[in-house]
PDB file of C-alpha atoms in Angstrom:
ATOM      1  CA  UNK A 444      22.823  -1.273 -26.134  1.00  0.00           C
ATOM      2  CA  UNK A 445      19.658  -0.248 -24.340  1.00  0.00           C
ATOM      3  CA  UNK A 446      20.111   0.492 -20.682  1.00  0.00           C
ATOM      4  CA  UNK A 447      18.547  -1.930 -18.243  1.00  0.00           C
ATOM      5  CA  UNK A 448      16.778  -1.190 -15.002  1.00  0.00           C
ATOM      6  CA  UNK A 449      19.515  -1.145 -12.351  1.00  0.00           C
ATOM      7  CA  UNK A 450      17.123  -2.498  -9.736  1.00  0.00           C
ATOM      8  CA  UNK A 451      16.794  -5.681 -11.763  1.00  0.00           C
ATOM      9  CA  UNK A 452      20.498  -6.081 -12.369  1.00  0.00           C
ATOM     10  CA  UNK A 453      22.597  -9.013 -11.169  1.00  0.00           C
ATOM     11  CA  UNK A 454      25.310  -6.402 -10.642  1.00  0.00           C
ATOM     12  CA  UNK A 455      23.473  -4.711  -7.774  1.00  0.00           C
ATOM     13  CA  UNK A 456      26.600  -4.744  -5.585  1.00  0.00           C
ATOM     14  CA  UNK A 457      28.635  -3.005  -8.309  1.00  0.00           C
ATOM     15  CA  UNK A 458      25.934  -0.399  -8.809  1.00  0.00           C
ATOM     16  CA  UNK A 459      25.878   0.359  -5.095  1.00  0.00           C
ATOM     17  CA  UNK A 460      29.686   0.581  -4.987  1.00  0.00           C
ATOM     18  CA  UNK A 461      29.809   2.838  -8.049  1.00  0.00           C
ATOM     19  CA  UNK A 462      27.208   5.226  -6.629  1.00  0.00           C
ATOM     20  CA  UNK A 463      29.043   5.406  -3.310  1.00  0.00           C
ATOM     21  CA  UNK A 464      32.404   6.127  -4.954  1.00  0.00           C
ATOM     22  CA  UNK A 465      30.941   8.855  -7.178  1.00  0.00           C
ATOM     23  CA  UNK A 466      29.105  10.488  -4.268  1.00  0.00           C
ATOM     24  CA  UNK A 467      31.735  10.132  -1.534  1.00  0.00           C
ATOM     25  CA  UNK A 468      34.988   9.209  -3.247  1.00  0.00           C
ATOM     26  CA  UNK A 469      37.259   6.371  -2.079  1.00  0.00           C
ATOM     27  CA  UNK A 470      38.712   6.174   1.420  1.00  0.00           C
ATOM     28  CA  UNK A 471      42.117   6.624  -0.152  1.00  0.00           C
ATOM     29  CA  UNK A 472      43.825   6.344  -3.523  1.00  0.00           C
ATOM     30  CA  UNK A 473      47.382   6.671  -4.751  1.00  0.00           C
ATOM     31  CA  UNK A 474      49.366   5.685  -7.854  1.00  0.00           C
ATOM     32  CA  UNK A 475      51.756   2.766  -7.749  1.00  0.00           C
ATOM     33  CA  UNK A 476      54.871   2.137  -9.835  1.00  0.00           C
ATOM     34  CA  UNK A 477      54.437  -1.636  -9.554  1.00  0.00           C
ATOM     35  CA  UNK A 478      53.933  -3.514 -12.800  1.00  0.00           C
ATOM     36  CA  UNK A 479      50.371  -4.860 -12.650  1.00  0.00           C
ATOM     37  CA  UNK A 480      49.010  -7.421 -15.099  1.00  0.00           C
ATOM     38  CA  UNK A 481      45.623  -9.106 -15.469  1.00  0.00           C
ATOM     39  CA  UNK A 482      44.913 -12.285 -17.416  1.00  0.00           C
ATOM     40  CA  UNK A 483      41.681 -13.748 -18.782  1.00  0.00           C
ATOM     41  CA  UNK A 484      41.983 -17.044 -20.618  1.00  0.00           C
ATOM     42  CA  UNK A 485      45.074 -16.605 -22.794  1.00  0.00           C
ATOM     43  CA  UNK A 486      44.783 -12.796 -22.997  1.00  0.00           C
ATOM     44  CA  UNK A 487      46.659 -10.119 -21.088  1.00  0.00           C
ATOM     45  CA  UNK A 488      43.928  -7.538 -20.572  1.00  0.00           C
ATOM     46  CA  UNK A 489      46.398  -4.990 -19.271  1.00  0.00           C
ATOM     47  CA  UNK A 490      50.092  -4.661 -18.499  1.00  0.00           C
ATOM     48  CA  UNK A 491      50.738  -1.368 -16.761  1.00  0.00           C
ATOM     49  CA  UNK A 492      53.016   0.539 -14.423  1.00  0.00           C
ATOM     50  CA  UNK A 493      50.360   3.257 -14.015  1.00  0.00           C
ATOM     51  CA  UNK A 494      47.796   1.445 -11.848  1.00  0.00           C
ATOM     52  CA  UNK A 495      46.246   2.911  -8.729  1.00  0.00           C
ATOM     53  CA  UNK A 496      45.750   1.497  -5.269  1.00  0.00           C
ATOM     54  CA  UNK A 497      42.160   2.405  -4.379  1.00  0.00           C
ATOM     55  CA  UNK A 498      40.765   1.740  -0.910  1.00  0.00           C
ATOM     56  CA  UNK A 499      37.004   1.252  -1.310  1.00  0.00           C
ATOM     57  CA  UNK A 500      36.894   0.582   2.453  1.00  0.00           C
ATOM     58  CA  UNK A 501      39.511   0.925   5.212  1.00  0.00           C
ATOM     59  CA  UNK A 502      40.754  -2.674   5.150  1.00  0.00           C
ATOM     60  CA  UNK A 503      42.715  -3.278   1.930  1.00  0.00           C
ATOM     61  CA  UNK A 504      42.973  -1.764  -1.587  1.00  0.00           C
ATOM     62  CA  UNK A 505      41.983  -2.877  -5.044  1.00  0.00           C
ATOM     63  CA  UNK A 506      43.865  -2.144  -8.253  1.00  0.00           C
ATOM     64  CA  UNK A 507      42.180   0.334 -10.594  1.00  0.00           C
ATOM     65  CA  UNK A 508      43.480   0.446 -14.175  1.00  0.00           C
ATOM     66  CA  UNK A 509      43.605   3.413 -16.558  1.00  0.00           C
ATOM     67  CA  UNK A 510      41.089   2.919 -19.362  1.00  0.00           C
ATOM     68  CA  UNK A 511      43.817   3.871 -21.843  1.00  0.00           C
ATOM     69  CA  UNK A 512      45.933   0.936 -20.597  1.00  0.00           C
ATOM     70  CA  UNK A 513      43.377  -1.769 -21.443  1.00  0.00           C
ATOM     71  CA  UNK A 514      44.992  -3.506 -24.401  1.00  0.00           C
ATOM     72  CA  UNK A 515      43.364  -5.328 -27.324  1.00  0.00           C
ATOM     73  CA  UNK A 516      39.920  -5.137 -25.806  1.00  0.00           C
ATOM     74  CA  UNK A 517      36.657  -3.324 -26.222  1.00  0.00           C
ATOM     75  CA  UNK A 518      33.837  -2.525 -23.857  1.00  0.00           C
ATOM     76  CA  UNK A 519      30.123  -3.107 -24.159  1.00  0.00           C
ATOM     77  CA  UNK A 520      28.130  -0.619 -22.150  1.00  0.00           C
ATOM     78  CA  UNK A 521      25.614  -2.459 -19.981  1.00  0.00           C
ATOM     79  CA  UNK A 522      23.920  -0.059 -17.560  1.00  0.00           C
ATOM     80  CA  UNK A 523      24.261   3.343 -15.999  1.00  0.00           C
ATOM     81  CA  UNK A 524      25.043   3.556 -12.304  1.00  0.00           C
ATOM     82  CA  UNK A 525      24.767   7.248 -11.422  1.00  0.00           C
ATOM     83  CA  UNK A 526      22.076   9.636 -12.607  1.00  0.00           C
ATOM     84  CA  UNK A 527      24.729  11.946 -14.092  1.00  0.00           C
ATOM     85  CA  UNK A 528      26.328   9.039 -16.001  1.00  0.00           C
ATOM     86  CA  UNK A 529      29.595   9.449 -14.105  1.00  0.00           C
ATOM     87  CA  UNK A 530      30.121   5.679 -13.923  1.00  0.00           C
ATOM     88  CA  UNK A 531      28.689   2.681 -15.708  1.00  0.00           C
ATOM     89  CA  UNK A 532      28.869  -1.113 -15.616  1.00  0.00           C
ATOM     90  CA  UNK A 533      30.490  -2.604 -18.704  1.00  0.00           C
ATOM     91  CA  UNK A 534      31.259  -5.972 -20.209  1.00  0.00           C
ATOM     92  CA  UNK A 535      34.581  -6.585 -21.882  1.00  0.00           C
ATOM     93  CA  UNK A 536      35.390  -8.933 -24.744  1.00  0.00           C
ATOM     94  CA  UNK A 537      39.092  -9.394 -25.609  1.00  0.00           C
ATOM     95  CA  UNK A 538      40.059  -8.631 -29.200  1.00  0.00           C
ATOM     96  CA  UNK A 539      39.646 -11.641 -31.460  1.00  0.00           C
ATOM     97  CA  UNK A 540      36.643 -13.016 -29.586  1.00  0.00           C
ATOM     98  CA  UNK A 541      33.838 -12.346 -31.992  1.00  0.00           C
ATOM     99  CA  UNK A 542      30.457 -10.797 -31.345  1.00  0.00           C
ATOM    100  CA  UNK A 543      28.823 -14.149 -32.089  1.00  0.00           C
ATOM    101  CA  UNK A 544      29.380 -15.084 -28.453  1.00  0.00           C
ATOM    102  CA  UNK A 545      32.498 -17.171 -28.891  1.00  0.00           C
ATOM    103  CA  UNK A 546      35.066 -16.765 -26.176  1.00  0.00           C
ATOM    104  CA  UNK A 547      34.777 -15.469 -22.667  1.00  0.00           C
ATOM    105  CA  UNK A 548      33.157 -12.144 -21.820  1.00  0.00           C
ATOM    106  CA  UNK A 549      33.913 -10.324 -18.555  1.00  0.00           C
ATOM    107  CA  UNK A 550      30.725  -8.758 -17.254  1.00  0.00           C
ATOM    108  CA  UNK A 551      31.687  -6.963 -14.022  1.00  0.00           C
ATOM    109  CA  UNK A 552      33.752  -3.888 -14.866  1.00  0.00           C
ATOM    110  CA  UNK A 553      33.084  -0.380 -13.541  1.00  0.00           C
ATOM    111  CA  UNK A 554      34.146   2.458 -15.840  1.00  0.00           C
ATOM    112  CA  UNK A 555      34.440   5.917 -14.264  1.00  0.00           C
ATOM    113  CA  UNK A 556      33.875   9.044 -16.370  1.00  0.00           C
ATOM    114  CA  UNK A 557      33.767  11.684 -13.642  1.00  0.00           C
ATOM    115  CA  UNK A 558      35.083  12.468 -10.188  1.00  0.00           C
ATOM    116  CA  UNK A 559      38.352  11.422  -8.540  1.00  0.00           C
ATOM    117  CA  UNK A 560      38.312   8.087 -10.365  1.00  0.00           C
ATOM    118  CA  UNK A 561      37.741   9.551 -13.831  1.00  0.00           C
ATOM    119  CA  UNK A 562      39.394   7.478 -16.546  1.00  0.00           C
ATOM    120  CA  UNK A 563      39.833   4.398 -14.331  1.00  0.00           C
ATOM    121  CA  UNK A 564      38.388   0.896 -14.623  1.00  0.00           C
ATOM    122  CA  UNK A 565      37.645  -1.396 -11.706  1.00  0.00           C
ATOM    123  CA  UNK A 566      37.635  -5.123 -12.553  1.00  0.00           C
ATOM    124  CA  UNK A 567      36.049  -7.745 -10.340  1.00  0.00           C
ATOM    125  CA  UNK A 568      39.149  -9.399  -8.881  1.00  0.00           C
ATOM    126  CA  UNK A 569      37.706 -12.928  -8.976  1.00  0.00           C
ATOM    127  CA  UNK A 570      36.494 -12.615 -12.555  1.00  0.00           C
ATOM    128  CA  UNK A 571      40.021 -12.546 -13.948  1.00  0.00           C
ATOM    129  CA  UNK A 572      41.978 -15.789 -14.071  1.00  0.00           C
ATOM    130  CA  UNK A 573      45.181 -14.276 -12.681  1.00  0.00           C
ATOM    131  CA  UNK A 574      46.645 -11.025 -11.369  1.00  0.00           C
ATOM    132  CA  UNK A 575      50.353 -10.264 -10.990  1.00  0.00           C
ATOM    133  CA  UNK A 576      52.436  -7.638  -9.178  1.00  0.00           C
ATOM    134  CA  UNK A 577      55.673  -7.689 -11.141  1.00  0.00           C
ATOM    135  CA  UNK A 578      56.065 -11.495 -11.552  1.00  0.00           C
ATOM    136  CA  UNK A 579      54.406 -12.454  -8.253  1.00  0.00           C
ATOM    137  CA  UNK A 580      50.851 -13.892  -8.383  1.00  0.00           C
ATOM    138  CA  UNK A 581      48.305 -12.043  -6.242  1.00  0.00           C
ATOM    139  CA  UNK A 582      46.057 -14.158  -4.033  1.00  0.00           C
ATOM    140  CA  UNK A 583      42.573 -12.984  -3.049  1.00  0.00           C
ATOM    141  CA  UNK A 584      43.183  -9.233  -3.299  1.00  0.00           C
ATOM    142  CA  UNK A 585      46.159  -6.854  -3.555  1.00  0.00           C
ATOM    143  CA  UNK A 586      48.415  -6.399  -0.550  1.00  0.00           C
ATOM    144  CA  UNK A 587      48.123  -3.213   1.434  1.00  0.00           C
ATOM    145  CA  UNK A 588      51.467  -1.383   1.048  1.00  0.00           C
ATOM    146  CA  UNK A 589      51.056  -0.016   4.581  1.00  0.00           C
ATOM    147  CA  UNK A 590      50.691  -3.422   6.241  1.00  0.00           C
ATOM    148  CA  UNK A 591      53.256  -6.144   6.803  1.00  0.00           C
ATOM    149  CA  UNK A 592      53.792  -9.504   8.445  1.00  0.00           C
ATOM    150  CA  UNK A 593      56.606 -10.705  10.695  1.00  0.00           C
ATOM    151  CA  UNK A 594      57.170 -14.390  11.430  1.00  0.00           C
ATOM    152  CA  UNK A 595      59.320 -15.072  14.471  1.00  0.00           C
ATOM    153  CA  UNK A 596      60.351 -18.355  16.117  1.00  0.00           C
ATOM    154  CA  UNK A 597      59.182 -18.655  19.718  1.00  0.00           C
ATOM    155  CA  UNK A 598      59.685 -21.222  22.486  1.00  0.00           C
ATOM    156  CA  UNK A 599      56.781 -19.872  24.524  1.00  0.00           C
ATOM    157  CA  UNK A 600      54.436 -22.753  25.280  1.00  0.00           C
ATOM    158  CA  UNK A 601      51.220 -22.803  23.263  1.00  0.00           C
ATOM    159  CA  UNK A 602      48.389 -24.969  24.578  1.00  0.00           C
ATOM    160  CA  UNK A 603      45.162 -25.458  22.644  1.00  0.00           C
ATOM    161  CA  UNK A 604      42.027 -26.710  24.389  1.00  0.00           C
ATOM    162  CA  UNK A 605      38.455 -27.400  23.453  1.00  0.00           C
ATOM    163  CA  UNK A 606      36.507 -27.523  26.669  1.00  0.00           C
ATOM    164  CA  UNK A 607      38.642 -29.513  29.084  1.00  0.00           C
ATOM    165  CA  UNK A 608      40.414 -31.488  26.347  1.00  0.00           C
ATOM    166  CA  UNK A 609      43.969 -30.520  25.363  1.00  0.00           C
ATOM    167  CA  UNK A 610      44.224 -30.984  21.596  1.00  0.00           C
ATOM    168  CA  UNK A 611      47.688 -29.514  21.014  1.00  0.00           C
ATOM    169  CA  UNK A 612      50.777 -28.323  22.876  1.00  0.00           C
ATOM    170  CA  UNK A 613      53.996 -26.919  21.499  1.00  0.00           C
ATOM    171  CA  UNK A 614      57.116 -25.033  22.512  1.00  0.00           C
ATOM    172  CA  UNK A 615      58.462 -25.013  18.951  1.00  0.00           C
ATOM    173  CA  UNK A 616      56.365 -22.348  17.312  1.00  0.00           C
ATOM    174  CA  UNK A 617      56.282 -19.619  14.725  1.00  0.00           C
ATOM    175  CA  UNK A 618      54.410 -16.487  15.801  1.00  0.00           C
ATOM    176  CA  UNK A 619      52.905 -14.570  12.893  1.00  0.00           C
ATOM    177  CA  UNK A 620      52.362 -10.858  13.530  1.00  0.00           C
ATOM    178  CA  UNK A 621      50.256  -8.999  10.949  1.00  0.00           C
ATOM    179  CA  UNK A 622      49.554  -5.275  11.106  1.00  0.00           C
ATOM    180  CA  UNK A 623      46.314  -4.522  12.997  1.00  0.00           C
ATOM    181  CA  UNK A 624      45.390  -8.223  13.290  1.00  0.00           C
ATOM    182  CA  UNK A 625      45.739 -10.638  16.170  1.00  0.00           C
ATOM    183  CA  UNK A 626      48.790 -12.851  16.532  1.00  0.00           C
ATOM    184  CA  UNK A 627      48.552 -16.333  15.029  1.00  0.00           C
ATOM    185  CA  UNK A 628      50.483 -19.256  16.488  1.00  0.00           C
ATOM    186  CA  UNK A 629      51.849 -21.861  14.070  1.00  0.00           C
ATOM    187  CA  UNK A 630      53.186 -25.185  15.317  1.00  0.00           C
ATOM    188  CA  UNK A 631      54.706 -28.205  13.524  1.00  0.00           C
ATOM    189  CA  UNK A 632      52.167 -30.782  12.389  1.00  0.00           C
ATOM    190  CA  UNK A 633      54.182 -33.731  13.658  1.00  0.00           C
ATOM    191  CA  UNK A 634      54.223 -35.204  17.174  1.00  0.00           C
ATOM    192  CA  UNK A 635      57.701 -35.145  18.730  1.00  0.00           C
ATOM    193  CA  UNK A 636      58.892 -37.146  21.727  1.00  0.00           C
ATOM    194  CA  UNK A 637      62.143 -36.403  23.616  1.00  0.00           C
ATOM    195  CA  UNK A 638      63.955 -39.263  21.835  1.00  0.00           C
ATOM    196  CA  UNK A 639      62.549 -39.000  18.357  1.00  0.00           C
ATOM    197  CA  UNK A 640      62.610 -35.968  16.062  1.00  0.00           C
ATOM    198  CA  UNK A 641      60.845 -35.787  12.737  1.00  0.00           C
ATOM    199  CA  UNK A 642      59.291 -32.711  11.207  1.00  0.00           C
ATOM    200  CA  UNK A 643      57.501 -31.787   8.017  1.00  0.00           C
ATOM    201  CA  UNK A 644      58.444 -28.147   7.581  1.00  0.00           C
ATOM    202  CA  UNK A 645      61.958 -27.382   6.299  1.00  0.00           C
ATOM    203  CA  UNK A 646      61.631 -24.004   8.028  1.00  0.00           C
ATOM    204  CA  UNK A 647      61.057 -25.540  11.465  1.00  0.00           C
ATOM    205  CA  UNK A 648      63.579 -25.241  14.292  1.00  0.00           C
ATOM    206  CA  UNK A 649      64.165 -27.452  17.295  1.00  0.00           C
ATOM    207  CA  UNK A 650      66.489 -27.095  20.257  1.00  0.00           C
ATOM    208  CA  UNK A 651      67.616 -29.915  22.530  1.00  0.00           C
ATOM    209  CA  UNK A 652      70.232 -30.603  25.205  1.00  0.00           C
ATOM    210  CA  UNK A 653      72.246 -33.778  24.600  1.00  0.00           C
ATOM    211  CA  UNK A 654      74.205 -35.489  27.379  1.00  0.00           C
ATOM    212  CA  UNK A 655      77.370 -36.887  25.763  1.00  0.00           C
ATOM    213  CA  UNK A 656      78.175 -39.320  28.607  1.00  0.00           C
ATOM    214  CA  UNK A 657      74.708 -40.863  28.825  1.00  0.00           C
ATOM    215  CA  UNK A 658      74.115 -40.420  25.105  1.00  0.00           C
ATOM    216  CA  UNK A 659      70.577 -39.218  25.763  1.00  0.00           C
ATOM    217  CA  UNK A 660      68.504 -36.151  25.108  1.00  0.00           C
ATOM    218  CA  UNK A 661      67.789 -34.613  28.493  1.00  0.00           C
ATOM    219  CA  UNK A 662      65.746 -31.621  27.364  1.00  0.00           C
ATOM    220  CA  UNK A 663      63.633 -31.113  24.254  1.00  0.00           C
ATOM    221  CA  UNK A 664      60.839 -29.071  22.861  1.00  0.00           C
ATOM    222  CA  UNK A 665      57.281 -30.229  23.409  1.00  0.00           C
ATOM    223  CA  UNK A 666      55.238 -30.667  20.248  1.00  0.00           C
ATOM    224  CA  UNK A 667      52.030 -32.650  20.358  1.00  0.00           C
ATOM    225  CA  UNK A 668      48.985 -32.284  18.137  1.00  0.00           C
ATOM    226  CA  UNK A 669      46.375 -34.964  18.815  1.00  0.00           C
ATOM    227  CA  UNK A 670      45.377 -35.761  15.269  1.00  0.00           C
ATOM    228  CA  UNK A 671      42.765 -38.294  16.392  1.00  0.00           C
ATOM    229  CA  UNK A 672      40.507 -35.283  16.947  1.00  0.00           C
ATOM    230  CA  UNK A 673      40.861 -34.008  13.373  1.00  0.00           C
ATOM    231  CA  UNK A 674      39.481 -34.777   9.918  1.00  0.00           C
ATOM    232  CA  UNK A 675      40.508 -33.170   6.602  1.00  0.00           C
ATOM    233  CA  UNK A 676      38.280 -30.394   5.266  1.00  0.00           C
ATOM    234  CA  UNK A 677      37.631 -29.560   1.617  1.00  0.00           C
ATOM    235  CA  UNK A 678      37.792 -25.824   2.403  1.00  0.00           C
ATOM    236  CA  UNK A 679      40.528 -23.651   0.934  1.00  0.00           C
ATOM    237  CA  UNK A 680      41.103 -19.909   1.223  1.00  0.00           C
ATOM    238  CA  UNK A 681      43.422 -17.313  -0.297  1.00  0.00           C
ATOM    239  CA  UNK A 682      45.607 -14.769   1.468  1.00  0.00           C
ATOM    240  CA  UNK A 683      47.740 -12.258  -0.469  1.00  0.00           C
ATOM    241  CA  UNK A 684      50.471 -12.465   2.193  1.00  0.00           C
ATOM    242  CA  UNK A 685      50.547 -16.228   2.726  1.00  0.00           C
ATOM    243  CA  UNK A 686      49.006 -18.045  -0.262  1.00  0.00           C
ATOM    244  CA  UNK A 687      46.482 -20.897  -0.392  1.00  0.00           C
ATOM    245  CA  UNK A 688      45.393 -22.402   2.934  1.00  0.00           C
ATOM    246  CA  UNK A 689      44.010 -25.889   3.524  1.00  0.00           C
ATOM    247  CA  UNK A 690      41.947 -26.852   6.561  1.00  0.00           C
ATOM    248  CA  UNK A 691      41.137 -29.541   9.125  1.00  0.00           C
ATOM    249  CA  UNK A 692      37.945 -29.951  11.132  1.00  0.00           C
ATOM    250  CA  UNK A 693      38.173 -30.613  14.858  1.00  0.00           C
ATOM    251  CA  UNK A 694      35.844 -33.093  16.586  1.00  0.00           C
ATOM    252  CA  UNK A 695      35.870 -33.467  20.371  1.00  0.00           C
ATOM    253  CA  UNK A 696      33.342 -35.434  22.432  1.00  0.00           C
ATOM    254  CA  UNK A 697      30.825 -35.451  19.583  1.00  0.00           C
ATOM    255  CA  UNK A 698      31.127 -31.731  18.811  1.00  0.00           C
ATOM    256  CA  UNK A 699      32.601 -30.788  15.442  1.00  0.00           C
ATOM    257  CA  UNK A 700      34.267 -27.442  14.783  1.00  0.00           C
ATOM    258  CA  UNK A 701      34.463 -26.783  11.063  1.00  0.00           C
ATOM    259  CA  UNK A 702      37.785 -25.546   9.691  1.00  0.00           C
ATOM    260  CA  UNK A 703      39.323 -25.063  13.136  1.00  0.00           C
ATOM    261  CA  UNK A 704      42.885 -25.601  11.849  1.00  0.00           C
ATOM    262  CA  UNK A 705      44.582 -24.283   8.745  1.00  0.00           C
ATOM    263  CA  UNK A 706      47.986 -24.727   7.145  1.00  0.00           C
ATOM    264  CA  UNK A 707      49.922 -23.715   4.032  1.00  0.00           C
ATOM    265  CA  UNK A 708      51.438 -26.430   1.883  1.00  0.00           C
ATOM    266  CA  UNK A 709      53.342 -23.978  -0.355  1.00  0.00           C
ATOM    267  CA  UNK A 710      53.153 -20.460   1.101  1.00  0.00           C
ATOM    268  CA  UNK A 711      54.442 -17.328  -0.562  1.00  0.00           C
ATOM    269  CA  UNK A 712      58.147 -16.516  -0.288  1.00  0.00           C
ATOM    270  CA  UNK A 713      57.657 -14.046   2.564  1.00  0.00           C
ATOM    271  CA  UNK A 714      55.732 -16.658   4.584  1.00  0.00           C
ATOM    272  CA  UNK A 715      58.027 -19.613   3.886  1.00  0.00           C
ATOM    273  CA  UNK A 716      58.793 -20.167   7.622  1.00  0.00           C
ATOM    274  CA  UNK A 717      55.224 -21.432   8.229  1.00  0.00           C
ATOM    275  CA  UNK A 718      55.287 -24.025   5.416  1.00  0.00           C
ATOM    276  CA  UNK A 719      53.651 -27.232   6.624  1.00  0.00           C
ATOM    277  CA  UNK A 720      52.828 -25.817  10.077  1.00  0.00           C
ATOM    278  CA  UNK A 721      49.378 -25.854  11.678  1.00  0.00           C
ATOM    279  CA  UNK A 722      47.479 -22.927  13.167  1.00  0.00           C
ATOM    280  CA  UNK A 723      44.333 -23.095  15.294  1.00  0.00           C
ATOM    281  CA  UNK A 724      41.610 -20.470  15.056  1.00  0.00           C
ATOM    282  CA  UNK A 725      41.899 -18.467  18.261  1.00  0.00           C
ATOM    283  CA  UNK A 726      38.217 -17.607  17.820  1.00  0.00           C
ATOM    284  CA  UNK A 727      37.041 -21.249  17.745  1.00  0.00           C
ATOM    285  CA  UNK A 728      39.152 -22.891  20.482  1.00  0.00           C
ATOM    286  CA  UNK A 729      40.879 -21.823  23.692  1.00  0.00           C
ATOM    287  CA  UNK A 730      44.527 -20.870  23.164  1.00  0.00           C
ATOM    288  CA  UNK A 731      46.910 -20.391  26.084  1.00  0.00           C
ATOM    289  CA  UNK A 732      50.315 -18.687  25.785  1.00  0.00           C
ATOM    290  CA  UNK A 733      52.566 -19.718  28.660  1.00  0.00           C
ATOM    291  CA  UNK A 734      49.417 -20.581  30.588  1.00  0.00           C
ATOM    292  CA  UNK A 735      47.625 -17.287  29.927  1.00  0.00           C
ATOM    293  CA  UNK A 736      44.363 -17.664  28.010  1.00  0.00           C
ATOM    294  CA  UNK A 737      43.905 -15.608  24.864  1.00  0.00           C
ATOM    295  CA  UNK A 738      40.634 -13.817  24.169  1.00  0.00           C
ATOM    296  CA  UNK A 739      38.423 -15.752  21.763  1.00  0.00           C
TER     297      UNK A 739
END
């Protein structure tokens, strides 16, 4: 196929990335023994235990696959990226999908022929229908093996305000600590009074003091989210550590804050304790921990 002018390409971001990786190399790369699989339509494009974690930037890695591990597929060369032909953009058509255009063609693969990444292929993560580490689906991008999350129950009082209006208070929380990121505070979505307990999340905890003689609860956790200030949002997002998030908008005194609250209906196994719990964006509202205001 004749090479096209890279400046006119719709793959300008890939061309820039390829040139940078050939010239400067990745921030970091290392092999992984994890079984990595990629699916497009009904085809497994690869099934390998010889993938690489490649950090194109400092924040998280991508999976790069050995060209020799791409099964039942063939590449169509689209355009050169580097002047020395060390990397090129390719399309990929799974075996059995004819050249007459039938079937799906992947058009955003980088194939490296030189340098540290020689013999590796970088697929656009979103272009594949599914990625798996072992048998676990990958959401958004691969996990960084050097980062982790901890989810701990906490009775410290969380108060959420927008302006002078208190929109949520809770002493029955899950604190989510993620490496190098700010703490997130998850609280049950239900309102709880001292004499009535109902909660959505099976992973929630509550603690109360019950007076046997008076048959009354004399101390209980405070949980109150004022849902009259919220409306459902159509936004969703993906996190490799937590799964698919859904959102609520917040509207106070005529001011709407888009996607100010998120929650996970069915989080990943490691994040199961926050199932059904709500978290406010620290950056969009004022969050107080035991009366001390967090930085926005």
